[in-house]
Amino acid sequence: MATIAQWIEGARPRTLPAAIAPVVVGTGAAAAVDKANLALALLALVVSVCLQVGVNYANDYSDGIRGTDASRVGPVRLVGQHKADPENVKLMAFSFFGFAALVGLALVALSAAWIMIPLGALAILAAWRYTGGDNPYGYRGLGEVYVFVFFGLMATLGTLYTQAGRVTTVGVLGAVGVGAIASAILVANNLRDIPTDRATGKVTLAVRLGDRGTRLLYAALLLVALLAVVGIAFTHPWALLALLAFGVAWKPLQVLRSGATGLALVPVLAATGLFEVAYAVLLATGLWLA
């Protein structure tokens, strides 16, 4: 039976910045049009974090029963390493999905953003189908697309829409920025797992691109995030505060340039997550000041 510490590690806390950052930026974009609502932002944050934890447990379950987690490096795999019963891990995943749905319904009711109901249902379905089901798209090199769409565009713009009742250009650019960084976290994760994924037949984008291509993709995604800030700064100059966050990104970029592999890439995930939070907070601060 898994310990509480192992269950917490199985939730993969290092990935939570991907859930927090879009809510922060979406709220900042709402503040830029004087529509920020911190109560609604808190509800959006709960939804986003629960979806992230749910998809992490769902991935642990689905990868574990397929045998692709048997010899990975990095955080504990509850199913793959036989730490917990697979059905319990699956139950935990759907418990978080269910709670996200309940809080999401409360958010929709308070904001009257009814369009978010079908979009939220789609997000939960996509979270499960990432590595679950008969033909998971995470095994076909589409994981980064999922992260960009749901933890970039949808989470950021959904947060903005529930507070402001509309989508803005600033919100779209902010969504692109945080989505690119969230995708970079997954790119770093899949770069680390290329050997085991290739051996078990899990064809991630990293497996398709190879080692060098994946490292270049990581750098390109960070460049997209930088360009998003520059785009916002044309109308909101204080957004340039977010450029300070790129000091945090320097170290993981250097680690990738050094050719590090395996466990040496684990700190890159943590550093990229910290970068995403710093980017989101500084960008939102700039938008709030505007």
Short mmCIF file of N, CA, C and O in Angstrom, two decimals, residues 5-132:
data_model
loop_
_atom_site.label_atom_id
_atom_site.label_comp_id
_atom_site.label_asym_id
_atom_site.label_seq_id
_atom_site.Cartn_x
_atom_site.Cartn_y
_atom_site.Cartn_z
N ALA A 5 3.04 10.02 1.50
CA ALA A 5 4.10 10.72 0.77
C ALA A 5 4.18 10.25 -0.68
O ALA A 5 4.40 11.06 -1.60
N GLN A 6 3.99 8.96 -0.91
CA GLN A 6 4.04 8.43 -2.27
C GLN A 6 2.82 8.87 -3.09
O GLN A 6 2.94 9.14 -4.28
N TRP A 7 1.66 8.96 -2.43
CA TRP A 7 0.48 9.47 -3.13
C TRP A 7 0.69 10.93 -3.54
O TRP A 7 0.31 11.34 -4.64
N ILE A 8 1.29 11.71 -2.64
CA ILE A 8 1.58 13.11 -2.96
C ILE A 8 2.57 13.20 -4.11
O ILE A 8 2.39 13.99 -5.05
N GLU A 9 3.61 12.38 -4.06
CA GLU A 9 4.59 12.39 -5.14
C GLU A 9 3.96 11.92 -6.45
O GLU A 9 4.28 12.42 -7.53
N GLY A 10 3.03 10.96 -6.35
CA GLY A 10 2.33 10.47 -7.53
C GLY A 10 1.46 11.53 -8.18
O GLY A 10 1.18 11.47 -9.38
N ALA A 11 1.05 12.54 -7.40
CA ALA A 11 0.28 13.66 -7.95
C ALA A 11 1.17 14.60 -8.76
O ALA A 11 0.67 15.47 -9.45
N ARG A 12 2.49 14.41 -8.65
CA ARG A 12 3.50 15.18 -9.40
C ARG A 12 3.36 16.68 -9.20
O ARG A 12 3.00 17.44 -10.11
N PRO A 13 3.67 17.12 -7.97
CA PRO A 13 3.54 18.55 -7.64
C PRO A 13 4.36 19.46 -8.55
O PRO A 13 3.99 20.63 -8.73
N ARG A 14 5.45 18.94 -9.14
CA ARG A 14 6.27 19.79 -10.01
C ARG A 14 5.51 20.27 -11.24
O ARG A 14 5.92 21.22 -11.89
N THR A 15 4.40 19.60 -11.57
CA THR A 15 3.63 20.01 -12.75
C THR A 15 2.56 21.05 -12.41
O THR A 15 1.92 21.59 -13.32
N LEU A 16 2.34 21.35 -11.13
CA LEU A 16 1.26 22.25 -10.75
C LEU A 16 1.41 23.68 -11.28
O LEU A 16 0.40 24.37 -11.48
N PRO A 17 2.64 24.17 -11.49
CA PRO A 17 2.73 25.50 -12.11
C PRO A 17 1.97 25.61 -13.42
O PRO A 17 1.45 26.69 -13.77
N ALA A 18 1.85 24.50 -14.16
CA ALA A 18 1.10 24.52 -15.41
C ALA A 18 -0.38 24.76 -15.17
O ALA A 18 -1.10 25.20 -16.08
N ALA A 19 -0.86 24.49 -13.96
CA ALA A 19 -2.26 24.73 -13.61
C ALA A 19 -2.45 26.11 -12.99
O ALA A 19 -3.50 26.74 -13.16
N ILE A 20 -1.45 26.59 -12.28
CA ILE A 20 -1.56 27.87 -11.57
C ILE A 20 -1.35 29.05 -12.52
O ILE A 20 -2.10 30.03 -12.48
N ALA A 21 -0.34 28.96 -13.37
CA ALA A 21 0.05 30.09 -14.22
C ALA A 21 -1.07 30.62 -15.10
O ALA A 21 -1.26 31.85 -15.19
N PRO A 22 -1.84 29.76 -15.79
CA PRO A 22 -2.88 30.32 -16.66
C PRO A 22 -3.97 31.08 -15.92
O PRO A 22 -4.51 32.06 -16.44
N VAL A 23 -4.27 30.67 -14.70
CA VAL A 23 -5.28 31.38 -13.91
C VAL A 23 -4.74 32.75 -13.50
O VAL A 23 -5.46 33.76 -13.53
N VAL A 24 -3.46 32.80 -13.15
CA VAL A 24 -2.84 34.08 -12.78
C VAL A 24 -2.85 35.04 -13.97
O VAL A 24 -3.23 36.21 -13.84
N VAL A 25 -2.45 34.55 -15.14
CA VAL A 25 -2.40 35.41 -16.32
C VAL A 25 -3.81 35.80 -16.78
O VAL A 25 -4.06 36.95 -17.15
N GLY A 26 -4.75 34.86 -16.73
CA GLY A 26 -6.12 35.18 -17.10
C GLY A 26 -6.71 36.25 -16.20
O GLY A 26 -7.43 37.16 -16.67
N THR A 27 -6.39 36.19 -14.91
CA THR A 27 -6.87 37.21 -13.98
C THR A 27 -6.19 38.55 -14.25
O THR A 27 -6.82 39.61 -14.17
N GLY A 28 -4.90 38.50 -14.61
CA GLY A 28 -4.20 39.73 -14.97
C GLY A 28 -4.81 40.37 -16.21
O GLY A 28 -4.95 41.60 -16.28
N ALA A 29 -5.18 39.54 -17.19
CA ALA A 29 -5.81 40.06 -18.40
C ALA A 29 -7.17 40.67 -18.08
O ALA A 29 -7.58 41.68 -18.69
N ALA A 30 -7.90 40.09 -17.12
CA ALA A 30 -9.17 40.67 -16.68
C ALA A 30 -8.94 42.01 -15.98
O ALA A 30 -9.71 42.96 -16.15
N ALA A 31 -7.86 42.08 -15.19
CA ALA A 31 -7.53 43.34 -14.50
C ALA A 31 -7.21 44.44 -15.49
O ALA A 31 -7.48 45.62 -15.24
N ALA A 32 -6.63 44.07 -16.63
CA ALA A 32 -6.27 45.07 -17.64
C ALA A 32 -7.50 45.77 -18.22
O ALA A 32 -7.39 46.87 -18.78
N VAL A 33 -8.68 45.12 -18.07
CA VAL A 33 -9.93 45.77 -18.52
C VAL A 33 -10.83 46.05 -17.31
O VAL A 33 -12.06 46.16 -17.44
N ASP A 34 -10.21 46.14 -16.13
CA ASP A 34 -10.92 46.48 -14.89
C ASP A 34 -12.04 45.52 -14.55
O ASP A 34 -13.11 45.93 -14.07
N LYS A 35 -11.82 44.23 -14.79
CA LYS A 35 -12.86 43.24 -14.53
C LYS A 35 -12.39 42.09 -13.62
O LYS A 35 -13.07 41.07 -13.52
N ALA A 36 -11.23 42.24 -12.99
CA ALA A 36 -10.70 41.16 -12.17
C ALA A 36 -11.63 40.85 -11.00
O ALA A 36 -12.16 41.76 -10.36
N ASN A 37 -11.81 39.56 -10.72
CA ASN A 37 -12.66 39.12 -9.62
C ASN A 37 -11.92 37.98 -8.92
O ASN A 37 -11.84 36.86 -9.44
N LEU A 38 -11.35 38.27 -7.75
CA LEU A 38 -10.49 37.30 -7.09
C LEU A 38 -11.25 36.07 -6.60
O LEU A 38 -10.67 34.98 -6.53
N ALA A 39 -12.51 36.22 -6.27
CA ALA A 39 -13.30 35.06 -5.84
C ALA A 39 -13.47 34.08 -7.00
O ALA A 39 -13.30 32.86 -6.83
N LEU A 40 -13.80 34.60 -8.17
CA LEU A 40 -13.93 33.74 -9.35
C LEU A 40 -12.57 33.16 -9.74
O LEU A 40 -12.48 32.02 -10.20
N ALA A 41 -11.52 33.94 -9.56
CA ALA A 41 -10.17 33.45 -9.87
C ALA A 41 -9.82 32.27 -8.97
O ALA A 41 -9.20 31.30 -9.43
N LEU A 42 -10.21 32.34 -7.71
CA LEU A 42 -9.92 31.23 -6.78
C LEU A 42 -10.64 29.97 -7.21
O LEU A 42 -10.06 28.87 -7.18
N LEU A 43 -11.88 30.09 -7.64
CA LEU A 43 -12.63 28.92 -8.12
C LEU A 43 -11.96 28.35 -9.37
O LEU A 43 -11.81 27.12 -9.51
N ALA A 44 -11.54 29.22 -10.28
CA ALA A 44 -10.85 28.76 -11.49
C ALA A 44 -9.56 28.05 -11.13
O ALA A 44 -9.19 27.06 -11.77
N LEU A 45 -8.87 28.54 -10.11
CA LEU A 45 -7.62 27.91 -9.68
C LEU A 45 -7.87 26.50 -9.15
O LEU A 45 -7.12 25.57 -9.46
N VAL A 46 -8.92 26.33 -8.37
CA VAL A 46 -9.26 25.00 -7.84
C VAL A 46 -9.56 24.04 -8.99
O VAL A 46 -9.09 22.90 -9.00
N VAL A 47 -10.32 24.50 -9.97
CA VAL A 47 -10.65 23.67 -11.13
C VAL A 47 -9.38 23.26 -11.86
O VAL A 47 -9.18 22.08 -12.18
N SER A 48 -8.51 24.22 -12.13
CA SER A 48 -7.29 23.95 -12.90
C SER A 48 -6.37 22.98 -12.17
O SER A 48 -5.84 22.04 -12.77
N VAL A 49 -6.18 23.21 -10.87
CA VAL A 49 -5.29 22.33 -10.10
C VAL A 49 -5.87 20.92 -10.02
O VAL A 49 -5.12 19.93 -10.16
N CYS A 50 -7.17 20.80 -9.80
CA CYS A 50 -7.78 19.47 -9.72
C CYS A 50 -7.67 18.72 -11.05
O CYS A 50 -7.44 17.51 -11.06
N LEU A 51 -7.83 19.42 -12.15
CA LEU A 51 -7.66 18.79 -13.46
C LEU A 51 -6.22 18.31 -13.64
O LEU A 51 -5.98 17.22 -14.17
N GLN A 52 -5.26 19.13 -13.21
CA GLN A 52 -3.86 18.75 -13.36
C GLN A 52 -3.53 17.51 -12.54
O GLN A 52 -2.90 16.57 -13.03
N VAL A 53 -3.96 17.49 -11.29
CA VAL A 53 -3.71 16.33 -10.43
C VAL A 53 -4.44 15.11 -10.99
O VAL A 53 -3.90 13.99 -11.02
N GLY A 54 -5.68 15.32 -11.44
CA GLY A 54 -6.44 14.22 -12.01
C GLY A 54 -5.75 13.60 -13.22
O GLY A 54 -5.67 12.37 -13.33
N VAL A 55 -5.26 14.43 -14.12
CA VAL A 55 -4.59 13.89 -15.31
C VAL A 55 -3.29 13.21 -14.93
O VAL A 55 -2.89 12.22 -15.56
N ASN A 56 -2.62 13.68 -13.88
CA ASN A 56 -1.39 13.02 -13.44
C ASN A 56 -1.67 11.61 -12.91
O ASN A 56 -0.94 10.66 -13.23
N TYR A 57 -2.72 11.48 -12.11
CA TYR A 57 -3.09 10.14 -11.63
C TYR A 57 -3.60 9.27 -12.77
O TYR A 57 -3.32 8.06 -12.82
N ALA A 58 -4.34 9.87 -13.70
CA ALA A 58 -4.83 9.11 -14.85
C ALA A 58 -3.67 8.59 -15.69
O ALA A 58 -3.70 7.44 -16.17
N ASN A 59 -2.65 9.42 -15.88
CA ASN A 59 -1.47 8.98 -16.64
C ASN A 59 -0.74 7.87 -15.92
O ASN A 59 -0.26 6.92 -16.54
N ASP A 60 -0.63 8.00 -14.60
CA ASP A 60 0.02 6.97 -13.79
C ASP A 60 -0.70 5.64 -13.97
O ASP A 60 -0.08 4.59 -14.19
N TYR A 61 -2.04 5.69 -13.91
CA TYR A 61 -2.84 4.47 -14.08
C TYR A 61 -2.68 3.88 -15.47
O TYR A 61 -2.36 2.69 -15.63
N SER A 62 -2.90 4.70 -16.49
CA SER A 62 -2.91 4.19 -17.86
C SER A 62 -1.53 3.72 -18.31
O SER A 62 -1.40 2.65 -18.93
N ASP A 63 -0.49 4.50 -18.01
CA ASP A 63 0.86 4.07 -18.36
C ASP A 63 1.25 2.82 -17.57
O ASP A 63 1.93 1.93 -18.10
N GLY A 64 0.80 2.76 -16.31
CA GLY A 64 1.16 1.62 -15.47
C GLY A 64 0.58 0.32 -15.96
O GLY A 64 1.28 -0.70 -16.03
N ILE A 65 -0.69 0.33 -16.33
CA ILE A 65 -1.31 -0.93 -16.77
C ILE A 65 -0.83 -1.34 -18.16
O ILE A 65 -0.93 -2.50 -18.54
N ARG A 66 -0.28 -0.37 -18.92
CA ARG A 66 0.29 -0.70 -20.23
C ARG A 66 1.74 -1.19 -20.12
O ARG A 66 2.31 -1.65 -21.09
N GLY A 67 2.34 -1.00 -18.96
CA GLY A 67 3.72 -1.44 -18.76
C GLY A 67 4.77 -0.45 -19.20
O GLY A 67 5.95 -0.76 -19.21
N THR A 68 4.35 0.80 -19.53
CA THR A 68 5.33 1.78 -20.00
C THR A 68 6.01 2.53 -18.86
O THR A 68 6.93 3.32 -19.10
N ASP A 69 5.57 2.31 -17.63
CA ASP A 69 6.16 2.99 -16.47
C ASP A 69 7.06 2.08 -15.64
O ASP A 69 7.51 2.46 -14.56
N ALA A 70 7.34 0.89 -16.13
CA ALA A 70 8.04 -0.10 -15.30
C ALA A 70 9.47 0.29 -14.97
O ALA A 70 9.99 -0.06 -13.91
N SER A 71 10.16 1.00 -15.86
CA SER A 71 11.58 1.28 -15.63
C SER A 71 11.92 2.73 -15.91
O SER A 71 12.92 3.04 -16.53
N ARG A 72 11.08 3.65 -15.47
CA ARG A 72 11.33 5.07 -15.70
C ARG A 72 12.18 5.67 -14.60
O ARG A 72 12.23 5.16 -13.48
N VAL A 73 12.82 6.81 -14.92
CA VAL A 73 13.49 7.60 -13.90
C VAL A 73 12.54 8.74 -13.52
O VAL A 73 11.56 8.99 -14.19
N GLY A 74 12.86 9.44 -12.42
CA GLY A 74 12.01 10.55 -12.02
C GLY A 74 11.09 10.18 -10.87
O GLY A 74 11.42 9.32 -10.05
N PRO A 75 9.92 10.82 -10.77
CA PRO A 75 9.03 10.63 -9.62
C PRO A 75 8.47 9.22 -9.55
O PRO A 75 8.50 8.47 -10.53
N VAL A 76 7.93 8.87 -8.38
CA VAL A 76 7.38 7.55 -8.17
C VAL A 76 6.22 7.29 -9.13
O VAL A 76 5.46 8.20 -9.47
N ARG A 77 6.12 6.04 -9.59
CA ARG A 77 4.98 5.60 -10.40
C ARG A 77 4.19 4.63 -9.56
O ARG A 77 4.64 3.52 -9.27
N LEU A 78 3.00 5.04 -9.15
CA LEU A 78 2.22 4.24 -8.21
C LEU A 78 1.84 2.89 -8.77
O LEU A 78 1.94 1.87 -8.08
N VAL A 79 1.41 2.84 -10.03
CA VAL A 79 1.00 1.59 -10.65
C VAL A 79 2.19 0.86 -11.24
O VAL A 79 2.39 -0.33 -11.01
N GLY A 80 3.02 1.58 -12.00
CA GLY A 80 4.15 0.95 -12.67
C GLY A 80 5.14 0.31 -11.71
O GLY A 80 5.76 -0.71 -12.03
N GLN A 81 5.29 0.91 -10.52
CA GLN A 81 6.21 0.37 -9.53
C GLN A 81 5.48 -0.44 -8.44
O GLN A 81 6.06 -0.75 -7.41
N HIS A 82 4.21 -0.74 -8.70
CA HIS A 82 3.41 -1.58 -7.80
C HIS A 82 3.32 -1.02 -6.38
O HIS A 82 3.35 -1.77 -5.40
N LYS A 83 3.19 0.31 -6.30
CA LYS A 83 3.06 0.95 -4.99
C LYS A 83 1.60 1.01 -4.54
O LYS A 83 1.32 1.11 -3.34
N ALA A 84 0.67 1.00 -5.50
CA ALA A 84 -0.75 1.12 -5.17
C ALA A 84 -1.57 0.28 -6.14
O ALA A 84 -1.14 0.00 -7.26
N ASP A 85 -2.74 -0.11 -5.70
CA ASP A 85 -3.65 -0.86 -6.56
C ASP A 85 -4.09 0.02 -7.73
O ASP A 85 -4.50 1.17 -7.52
N PRO A 86 -4.03 -0.48 -8.96
CA PRO A 86 -4.41 0.34 -10.13
C PRO A 86 -5.80 0.94 -10.03
O PRO A 86 -6.01 2.10 -10.41
N GLU A 87 -6.76 0.18 -9.51
CA GLU A 87 -8.12 0.69 -9.42
C GLU A 87 -8.22 1.86 -8.43
O GLU A 87 -9.03 2.77 -8.62
N ASN A 88 -7.39 1.84 -7.40
CA ASN A 88 -7.38 2.96 -6.45
C ASN A 88 -6.82 4.22 -7.09
O ASN A 88 -7.29 5.33 -6.83
N VAL A 89 -5.81 4.05 -7.92
CA VAL A 89 -5.22 5.20 -8.63
C VAL A 89 -6.24 5.76 -9.63
O VAL A 89 -6.40 6.98 -9.75
N LYS A 90 -6.94 4.86 -10.31
CA LYS A 90 -7.98 5.30 -11.25
C LYS A 90 -9.09 6.04 -10.51
O LYS A 90 -9.58 7.08 -10.98
N LEU A 91 -9.48 5.52 -9.35
CA LEU A 91 -10.51 6.17 -8.54
C LEU A 91 -10.05 7.56 -8.11
O LEU A 91 -10.83 8.52 -8.13
N MET A 92 -8.78 7.68 -7.74
CA MET A 92 -8.25 8.98 -7.33
C MET A 92 -8.31 9.97 -8.50
O MET A 92 -8.69 11.13 -8.32
N ALA A 93 -7.97 9.50 -9.69
CA ALA A 93 -8.02 10.37 -10.88
C ALA A 93 -9.43 10.89 -11.10
O ALA A 93 -9.65 12.11 -11.27
N PHE A 94 -10.41 10.00 -11.08
CA PHE A 94 -11.78 10.43 -11.35
C PHE A 94 -12.39 11.22 -10.20
O PHE A 94 -13.31 12.02 -10.41
N SER A 95 -11.86 11.04 -9.01
CA SER A 95 -12.31 11.86 -7.88
C SER A 95 -11.91 13.31 -8.09
O SER A 95 -12.70 14.24 -7.86
N PHE A 96 -10.68 13.52 -8.56
CA PHE A 96 -10.23 14.89 -8.84
C PHE A 96 -10.97 15.47 -10.03
O PHE A 96 -11.32 16.66 -10.04
N PHE A 97 -11.22 14.64 -11.05
CA PHE A 97 -12.01 15.13 -12.19
C PHE A 97 -13.41 15.53 -11.74
O PHE A 97 -13.95 16.56 -12.17
N GLY A 98 -14.01 14.72 -10.88
CA GLY A 98 -15.35 15.01 -10.41
C GLY A 98 -15.42 16.29 -9.58
O GLY A 98 -16.34 17.10 -9.74
N PHE A 99 -14.42 16.47 -8.71
CA PHE A 99 -14.41 17.68 -7.90
C PHE A 99 -14.20 18.91 -8.78
O PHE A 99 -14.81 19.96 -8.56
N ALA A 100 -13.32 18.77 -9.79
CA ALA A 100 -13.11 19.87 -10.74
C ALA A 100 -14.41 20.23 -11.43
O ALA A 100 -14.72 21.42 -11.64
N ALA A 101 -15.20 19.21 -11.79
CA ALA A 101 -16.47 19.46 -12.46
C ALA A 101 -17.45 20.19 -11.55
O ALA A 101 -18.13 21.14 -11.99
N LEU A 102 -17.52 19.79 -10.28
CA LEU A 102 -18.45 20.44 -9.35
C LEU A 102 -18.08 21.91 -9.12
O LEU A 102 -18.94 22.79 -9.16
N VAL A 103 -16.79 22.16 -8.89
CA VAL A 103 -16.35 23.54 -8.67
C VAL A 103 -16.52 24.34 -9.96
O VAL A 103 -16.89 25.52 -9.93
N GLY A 104 -16.27 23.68 -11.09
CA GLY A 104 -16.46 24.35 -12.37
C GLY A 104 -17.90 24.78 -12.59
O GLY A 104 -18.17 25.87 -13.11
N LEU A 105 -18.85 23.93 -12.19
CA LEU A 105 -20.26 24.29 -12.32
C LEU A 105 -20.60 25.49 -11.44
O LEU A 105 -21.38 26.36 -11.84
N ALA A 106 -20.00 25.54 -10.25
CA ALA A 106 -20.22 26.71 -9.38
C ALA A 106 -19.65 27.97 -10.03
O ALA A 106 -20.29 29.03 -10.00
N LEU A 107 -18.49 27.85 -10.63
CA LEU A 107 -17.87 28.99 -11.32
C LEU A 107 -18.74 29.47 -12.47
O LEU A 107 -18.96 30.68 -12.65
N VAL A 108 -19.27 28.54 -13.23
CA VAL A 108 -20.13 28.90 -14.37
C VAL A 108 -21.41 29.56 -13.88
O VAL A 108 -21.87 30.56 -14.45
N ALA A 109 -22.00 29.03 -12.82
CA ALA A 109 -23.25 29.58 -12.31
C ALA A 109 -23.05 31.01 -11.81
O ALA A 109 -23.91 31.88 -12.03
N LEU A 110 -21.92 31.27 -11.16
CA LEU A 110 -21.67 32.60 -10.62
C LEU A 110 -21.31 33.61 -11.70
O LEU A 110 -21.60 34.80 -11.57
N SER A 111 -20.68 33.14 -12.76
CA SER A 111 -20.22 34.04 -13.81
C SER A 111 -21.15 34.08 -15.02
O SER A 111 -20.99 34.95 -15.89
N ALA A 112 -22.09 33.13 -15.07
CA ALA A 112 -23.01 33.00 -16.21
C ALA A 112 -22.26 32.74 -17.51
O ALA A 112 -22.75 33.06 -18.60
N ALA A 113 -21.09 32.13 -17.42
CA ALA A 113 -20.29 31.79 -18.60
C ALA A 113 -20.66 30.37 -19.04
O ALA A 113 -19.85 29.43 -18.93
N TRP A 114 -21.86 30.20 -19.56
CA TRP A 114 -22.41 28.87 -19.81
C TRP A 114 -21.64 28.08 -20.86
O TRP A 114 -21.64 26.85 -20.87
N ILE A 115 -20.96 28.79 -21.74
CA ILE A 115 -20.18 28.10 -22.77
C ILE A 115 -19.08 27.24 -22.17
O ILE A 115 -18.59 26.29 -22.79
N MET A 116 -18.71 27.53 -20.91
CA MET A 116 -17.64 26.77 -20.28
C MET A 116 -18.07 25.37 -19.88
O MET A 116 -17.21 24.52 -19.59
N ILE A 117 -19.37 25.07 -19.85
CA ILE A 117 -19.81 23.72 -19.48
C ILE A 117 -19.37 22.69 -20.51
O ILE A 117 -18.69 21.70 -20.16
N PRO A 118 -19.70 22.85 -21.80
CA PRO A 118 -19.20 21.86 -22.77
C PRO A 118 -17.68 21.88 -22.90
O PRO A 118 -17.07 20.83 -23.10
N LEU A 119 -17.08 23.06 -22.77
CA LEU A 119 -15.62 23.14 -22.86
C LEU A 119 -14.96 22.41 -21.68
O LEU A 119 -13.94 21.73 -21.84
N GLY A 120 -15.55 22.54 -20.51
CA GLY A 120 -15.02 21.85 -19.34
C GLY A 120 -15.16 20.34 -19.47
O GLY A 120 -14.25 19.58 -19.10
N ALA A 121 -16.30 19.89 -20.00
CA ALA A 121 -16.51 18.46 -20.22
C ALA A 121 -15.48 17.93 -21.22
O ALA A 121 -14.93 16.83 -21.05
N LEU A 122 -15.20 18.72 -22.25
CA LEU A 122 -14.18 18.34 -23.23
C LEU A 122 -12.81 18.25 -22.58
O LEU A 122 -12.03 17.34 -22.90
N ALA A 123 -12.51 19.16 -21.67
CA ALA A 123 -11.22 19.14 -20.99
C ALA A 123 -11.03 17.86 -20.17
O ALA A 123 -9.96 17.25 -20.17
N ILE A 124 -12.10 17.43 -19.48
CA ILE A 124 -12.01 16.21 -18.68
C ILE A 124 -11.86 14.99 -19.58
O ILE A 124 -11.05 14.09 -19.31
N LEU A 125 -12.63 14.94 -20.66
CA LEU A 125 -12.50 13.83 -21.61
C LEU A 125 -11.10 13.78 -22.19
O LEU A 125 -10.49 12.71 -22.28
N ALA A 126 -10.56 14.94 -22.56
CA ALA A 126 -9.22 14.99 -23.14
C ALA A 126 -8.17 14.58 -22.11
O ALA A 126 -7.16 13.94 -22.45
N ALA A 127 -8.39 14.94 -20.84
CA ALA A 127 -7.45 14.56 -19.79
C ALA A 127 -7.36 13.04 -19.66
O ALA A 127 -6.28 12.47 -19.51
N TRP A 128 -8.51 12.35 -19.75
CA TRP A 128 -8.50 10.90 -19.66
C TRP A 128 -7.91 10.26 -20.91
O TRP A 128 -7.14 9.30 -20.84
N ARG A 129 -8.25 10.80 -22.07
CA ARG A 129 -7.82 10.20 -23.33
C ARG A 129 -6.35 10.47 -23.65
O ARG A 129 -5.81 9.92 -24.61
N TYR A 130 -5.71 11.29 -22.85
CA TYR A 130 -4.30 11.58 -23.07
C TYR A 130 -3.47 10.30 -23.10
O TYR A 130 -2.71 10.04 -24.04
N THR A 131 -3.62 9.47 -22.07
CA THR A 131 -2.95 8.17 -22.08
C THR A 131 -3.93 7.03 -21.86
O THR A 131 -3.53 5.86 -21.85
N GLY A 132 -5.23 7.33 -21.69
CA GLY A 132 -6.22 6.30 -21.46
C GLY A 132 -7.00 5.95 -22.71
O GLY A 132 -6.92 6.63 -23.73
#
